[in-house]
CSV table of C-alpha atoms in Angstrom, one decimal:
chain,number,residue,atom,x,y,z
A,1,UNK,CA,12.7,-16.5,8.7
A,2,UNK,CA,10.5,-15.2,11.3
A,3,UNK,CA,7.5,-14.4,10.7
A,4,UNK,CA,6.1,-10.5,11.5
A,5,UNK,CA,2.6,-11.2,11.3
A,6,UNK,CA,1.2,-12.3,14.8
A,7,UNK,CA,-0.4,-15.5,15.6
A,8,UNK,CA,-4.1,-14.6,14.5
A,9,UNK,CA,-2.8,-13.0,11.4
A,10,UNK,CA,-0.8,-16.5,10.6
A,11,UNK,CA,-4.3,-18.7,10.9
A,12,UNK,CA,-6.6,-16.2,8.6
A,13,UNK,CA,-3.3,-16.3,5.9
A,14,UNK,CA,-2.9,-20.4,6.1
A,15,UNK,CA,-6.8,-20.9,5.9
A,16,UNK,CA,-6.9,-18.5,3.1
A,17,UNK,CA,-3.4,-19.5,1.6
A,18,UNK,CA,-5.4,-23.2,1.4
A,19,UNK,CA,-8.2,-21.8,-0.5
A,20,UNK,CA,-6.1,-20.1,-2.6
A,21,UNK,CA,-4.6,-23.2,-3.7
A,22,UNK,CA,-7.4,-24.6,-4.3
A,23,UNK,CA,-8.7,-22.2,-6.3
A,24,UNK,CA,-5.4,-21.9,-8.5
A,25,UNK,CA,-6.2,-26.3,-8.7
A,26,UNK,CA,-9.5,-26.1,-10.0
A,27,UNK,CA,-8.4,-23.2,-12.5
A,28,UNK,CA,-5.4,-24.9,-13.7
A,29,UNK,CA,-8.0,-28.0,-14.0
A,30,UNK,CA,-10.4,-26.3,-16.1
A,31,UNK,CA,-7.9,-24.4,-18.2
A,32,UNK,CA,-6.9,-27.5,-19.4
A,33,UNK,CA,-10.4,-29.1,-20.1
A,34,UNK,CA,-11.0,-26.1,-21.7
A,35,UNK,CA,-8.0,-26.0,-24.1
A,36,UNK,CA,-8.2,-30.1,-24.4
A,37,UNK,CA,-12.0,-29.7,-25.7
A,38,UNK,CA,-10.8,-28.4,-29.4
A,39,UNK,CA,-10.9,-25.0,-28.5
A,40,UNK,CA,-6.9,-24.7,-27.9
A,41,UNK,CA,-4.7,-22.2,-26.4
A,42,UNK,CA,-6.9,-18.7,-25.3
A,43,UNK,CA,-3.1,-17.1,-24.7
A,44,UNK,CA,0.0,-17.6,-24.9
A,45,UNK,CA,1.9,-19.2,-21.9
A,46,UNK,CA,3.5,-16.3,-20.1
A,47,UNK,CA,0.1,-14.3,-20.4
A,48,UNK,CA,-1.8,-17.2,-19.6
A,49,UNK,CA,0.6,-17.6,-16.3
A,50,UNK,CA,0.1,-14.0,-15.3
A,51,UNK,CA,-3.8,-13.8,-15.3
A,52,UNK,CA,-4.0,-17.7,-13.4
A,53,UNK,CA,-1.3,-16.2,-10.7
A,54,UNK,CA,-2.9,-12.5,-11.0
A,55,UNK,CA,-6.7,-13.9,-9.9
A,56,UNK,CA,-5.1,-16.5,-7.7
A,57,UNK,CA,-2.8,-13.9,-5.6
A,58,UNK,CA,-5.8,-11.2,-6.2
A,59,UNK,CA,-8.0,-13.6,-4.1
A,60,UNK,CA,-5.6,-14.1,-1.6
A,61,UNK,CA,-4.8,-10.6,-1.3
A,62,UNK,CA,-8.0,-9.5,-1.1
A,63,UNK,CA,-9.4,-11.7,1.4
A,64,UNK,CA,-6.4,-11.5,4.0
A,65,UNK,CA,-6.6,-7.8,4.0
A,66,UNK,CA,-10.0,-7.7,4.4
A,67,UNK,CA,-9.3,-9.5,7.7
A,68,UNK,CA,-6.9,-7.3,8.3
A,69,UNK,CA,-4.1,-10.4,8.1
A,70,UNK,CA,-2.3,-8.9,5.3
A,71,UNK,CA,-0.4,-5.9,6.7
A,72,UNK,CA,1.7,-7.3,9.5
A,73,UNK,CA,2.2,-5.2,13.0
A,74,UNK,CA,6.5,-4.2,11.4
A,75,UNK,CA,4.8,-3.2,7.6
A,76,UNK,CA,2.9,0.1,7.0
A,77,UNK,CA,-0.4,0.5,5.3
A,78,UNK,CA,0.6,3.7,3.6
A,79,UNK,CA,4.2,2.4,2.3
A,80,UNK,CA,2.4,-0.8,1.1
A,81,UNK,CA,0.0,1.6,-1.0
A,82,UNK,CA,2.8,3.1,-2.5
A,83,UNK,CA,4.7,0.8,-3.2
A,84,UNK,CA,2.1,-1.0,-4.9
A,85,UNK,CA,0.6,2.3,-7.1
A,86,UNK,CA,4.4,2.9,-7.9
A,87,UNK,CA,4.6,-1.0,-9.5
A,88,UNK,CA,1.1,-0.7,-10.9
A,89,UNK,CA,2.5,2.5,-13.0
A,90,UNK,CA,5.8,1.5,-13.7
A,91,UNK,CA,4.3,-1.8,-15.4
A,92,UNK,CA,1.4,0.4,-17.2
A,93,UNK,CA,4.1,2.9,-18.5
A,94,UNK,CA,6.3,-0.1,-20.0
A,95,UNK,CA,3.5,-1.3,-21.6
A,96,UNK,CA,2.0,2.1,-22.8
A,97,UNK,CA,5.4,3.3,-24.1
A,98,UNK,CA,5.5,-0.4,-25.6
A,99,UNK,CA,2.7,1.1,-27.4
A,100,UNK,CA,4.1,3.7,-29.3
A,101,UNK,CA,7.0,2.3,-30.9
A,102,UNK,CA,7.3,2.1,-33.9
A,103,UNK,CA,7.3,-1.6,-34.1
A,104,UNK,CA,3.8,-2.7,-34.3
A,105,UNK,CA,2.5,-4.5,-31.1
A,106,UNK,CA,-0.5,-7.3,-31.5
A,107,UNK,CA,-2.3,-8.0,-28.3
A,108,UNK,CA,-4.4,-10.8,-30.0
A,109,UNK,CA,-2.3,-13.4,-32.0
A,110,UNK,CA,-3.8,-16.2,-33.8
A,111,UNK,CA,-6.8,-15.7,-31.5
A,112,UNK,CA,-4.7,-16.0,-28.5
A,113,UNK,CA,-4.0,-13.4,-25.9
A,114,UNK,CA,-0.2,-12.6,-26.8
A,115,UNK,CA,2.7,-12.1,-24.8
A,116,UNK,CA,2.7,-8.4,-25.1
A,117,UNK,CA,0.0,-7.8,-22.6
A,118,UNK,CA,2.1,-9.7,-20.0
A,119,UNK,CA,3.0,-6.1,-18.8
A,120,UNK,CA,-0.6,-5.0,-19.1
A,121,UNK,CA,-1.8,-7.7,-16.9
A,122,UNK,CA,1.0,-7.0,-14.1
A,123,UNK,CA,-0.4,-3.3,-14.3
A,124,UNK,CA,-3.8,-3.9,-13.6
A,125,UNK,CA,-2.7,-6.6,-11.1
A,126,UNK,CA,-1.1,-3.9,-9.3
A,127,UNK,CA,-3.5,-1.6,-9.7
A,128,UNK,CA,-6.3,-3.5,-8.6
A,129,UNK,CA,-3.7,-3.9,-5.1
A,130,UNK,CA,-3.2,-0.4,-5.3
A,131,UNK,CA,-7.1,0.5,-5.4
A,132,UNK,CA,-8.0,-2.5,-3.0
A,133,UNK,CA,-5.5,-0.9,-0.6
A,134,UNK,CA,-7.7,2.5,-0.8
A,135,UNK,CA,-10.9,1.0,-0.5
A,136,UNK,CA,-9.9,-0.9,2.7
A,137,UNK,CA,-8.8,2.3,4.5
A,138,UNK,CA,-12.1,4.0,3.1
A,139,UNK,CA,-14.4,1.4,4.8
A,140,UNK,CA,-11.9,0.4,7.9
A,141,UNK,CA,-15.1,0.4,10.7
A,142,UNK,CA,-14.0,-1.2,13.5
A,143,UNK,CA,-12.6,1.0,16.6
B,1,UNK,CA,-18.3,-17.0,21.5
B,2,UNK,CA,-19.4,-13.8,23.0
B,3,UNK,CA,-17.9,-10.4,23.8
B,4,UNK,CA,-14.7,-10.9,26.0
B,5,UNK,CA,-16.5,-7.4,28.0
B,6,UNK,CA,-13.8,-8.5,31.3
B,7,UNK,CA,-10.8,-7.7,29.0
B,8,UNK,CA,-12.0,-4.8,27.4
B,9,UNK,CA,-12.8,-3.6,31.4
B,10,UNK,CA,-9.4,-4.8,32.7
B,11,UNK,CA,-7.7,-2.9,29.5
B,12,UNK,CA,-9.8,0.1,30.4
B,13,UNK,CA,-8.7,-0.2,34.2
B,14,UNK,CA,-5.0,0.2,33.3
B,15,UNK,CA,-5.9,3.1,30.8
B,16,UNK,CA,-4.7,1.6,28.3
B,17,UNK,CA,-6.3,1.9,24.6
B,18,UNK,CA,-6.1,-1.3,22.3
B,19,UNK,CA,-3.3,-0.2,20.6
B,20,UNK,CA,-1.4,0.1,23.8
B,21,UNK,CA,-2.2,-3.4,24.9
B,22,UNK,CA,-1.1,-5.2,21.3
B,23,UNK,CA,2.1,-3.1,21.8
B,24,UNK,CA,2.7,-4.9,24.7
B,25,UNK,CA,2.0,-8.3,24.0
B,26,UNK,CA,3.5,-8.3,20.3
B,27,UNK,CA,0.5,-8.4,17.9
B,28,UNK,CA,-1.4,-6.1,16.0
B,29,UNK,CA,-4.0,-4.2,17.1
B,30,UNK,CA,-6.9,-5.7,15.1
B,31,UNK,CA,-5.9,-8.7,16.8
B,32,UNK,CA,-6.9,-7.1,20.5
B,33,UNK,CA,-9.9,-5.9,18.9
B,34,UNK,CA,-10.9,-9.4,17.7
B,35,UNK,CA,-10.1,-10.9,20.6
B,36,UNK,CA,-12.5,-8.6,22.9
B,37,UNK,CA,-15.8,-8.6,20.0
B,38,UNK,CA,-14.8,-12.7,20.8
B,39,UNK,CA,-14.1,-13.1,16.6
B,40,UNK,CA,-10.7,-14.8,17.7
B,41,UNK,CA,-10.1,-17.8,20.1
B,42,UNK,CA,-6.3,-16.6,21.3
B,43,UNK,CA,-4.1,-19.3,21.9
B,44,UNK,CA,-2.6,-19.8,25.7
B,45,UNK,CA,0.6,-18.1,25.4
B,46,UNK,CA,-1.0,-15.0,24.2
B,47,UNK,CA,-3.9,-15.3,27.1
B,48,UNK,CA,-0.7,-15.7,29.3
B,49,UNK,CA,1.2,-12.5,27.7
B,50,UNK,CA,-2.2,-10.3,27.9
B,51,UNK,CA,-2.9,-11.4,31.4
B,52,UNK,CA,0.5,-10.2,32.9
B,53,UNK,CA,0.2,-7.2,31.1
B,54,UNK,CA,-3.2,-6.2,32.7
B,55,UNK,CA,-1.9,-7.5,35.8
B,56,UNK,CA,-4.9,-10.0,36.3
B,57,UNK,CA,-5.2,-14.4,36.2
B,58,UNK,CA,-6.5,-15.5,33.3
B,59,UNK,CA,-9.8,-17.0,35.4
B,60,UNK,CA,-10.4,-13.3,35.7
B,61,UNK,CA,-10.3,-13.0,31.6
B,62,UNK,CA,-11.1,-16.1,30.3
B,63,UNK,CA,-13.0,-18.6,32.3
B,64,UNK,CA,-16.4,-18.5,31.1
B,65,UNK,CA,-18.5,-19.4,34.3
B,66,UNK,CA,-21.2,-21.9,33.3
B,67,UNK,CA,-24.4,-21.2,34.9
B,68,UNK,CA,-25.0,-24.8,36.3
B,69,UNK,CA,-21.3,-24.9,37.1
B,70,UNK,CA,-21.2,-24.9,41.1
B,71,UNK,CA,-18.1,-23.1,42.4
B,72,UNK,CA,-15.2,-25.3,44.5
């Protein structure tokens, strides 16, 4: 597939795509050290998936936009904003009607982050998106 | 790499705004804008594609004359 974003836009995303990787390398590395070293498990896997890929997309996110790389010449700022504060509430009202079943919910099992927050984290994933989207239209600068 | 101020002229010569000109040649506008503060190298083809558009050679945009350089 072809891609839409133009030939400045696909060098900032590969450089930043690479330090990305790295990034989600050294995390992966030290999550294991870390969990290897007697202190176990911190969450369990699915949760523990989400926040990795969730600061590991966040970065890359964060950085290409800034560079004005992320939004390609065919996509719109405005609909990407939406879309993204219409995922960040559909996750957050999942989880927050989650929360007032009646079945009782645990967030911390065993001393481990549990699998219920798994729609938690995709909320404030999306919301952090949703927010970083705003900010970069509030500080856009350059004429 | 300095301010490319010869494309930003030759743009402003056809009356066309930055927008205008990454229209033309197929990328965003950013893209222009980065190419004229001299924040991106552009590769040839899009040197080429900017060029015809402005109706100028691309020694006219981007040859950087070299003080000690003596013309042929």
């Amino acid at each position: 597939m072809k891609s839409q974003h133009d030939e400045r836009q696909q060098w900032i995303n590969y450089r930043i795509s690479h330090h990305a990787l790295v990034l989600l390398m050294f995390m992966i590395l030290f999550n294991s050290i870390f969990k290897s070293t007697g202190a176990g498990p911190w969450a369990e896997p699915m949760s523990e998936a989400m926040i990795l890929i969730g600061i590991t997309s966040g970065f890359y996110v964060t950085r290409s936009l800034f560079k004005d790389a992320y939004i390609s010449k065919k996509d719109s700022f405005r609909k990407n904003t939406i879309s993204f504060g219409f995922i960040s509430a559909l996750f957050l009202g999942v989880f927050f009607l989650g929360m007032i079943e009646p079945l009782s919910r645990e967030f911390i099992t065993d001393g481990k982050l549990s699998n219920d927050l798994v729609m938690l984290i995709g909320g404030v994933f999306f919301f952090y998106l949703f927010l970083l989207h705003i900010i970069k239209r509030l500080v856009a600068t350059d004429e | 790499m300095g301010k490319n101020l010869r494309m930003k002229s030759a743009r402003a010569m056809k009356d066309m705004t930055q927008k205008d000109l990454a229209d033309a040649v197929g990328v965003t506008r950013q893209t222009i804008n980065a190419i004229e503060k001299g924040d991106y190298n552009p590769t040839i083809k899009l040197c080429i594609s900017i060029c015809k558009t402005l109706d100028v050679t691309l020694n006219d945009l981007f040859w950087e004359v070299d003080n000690n350089e003596k013309p042929t």
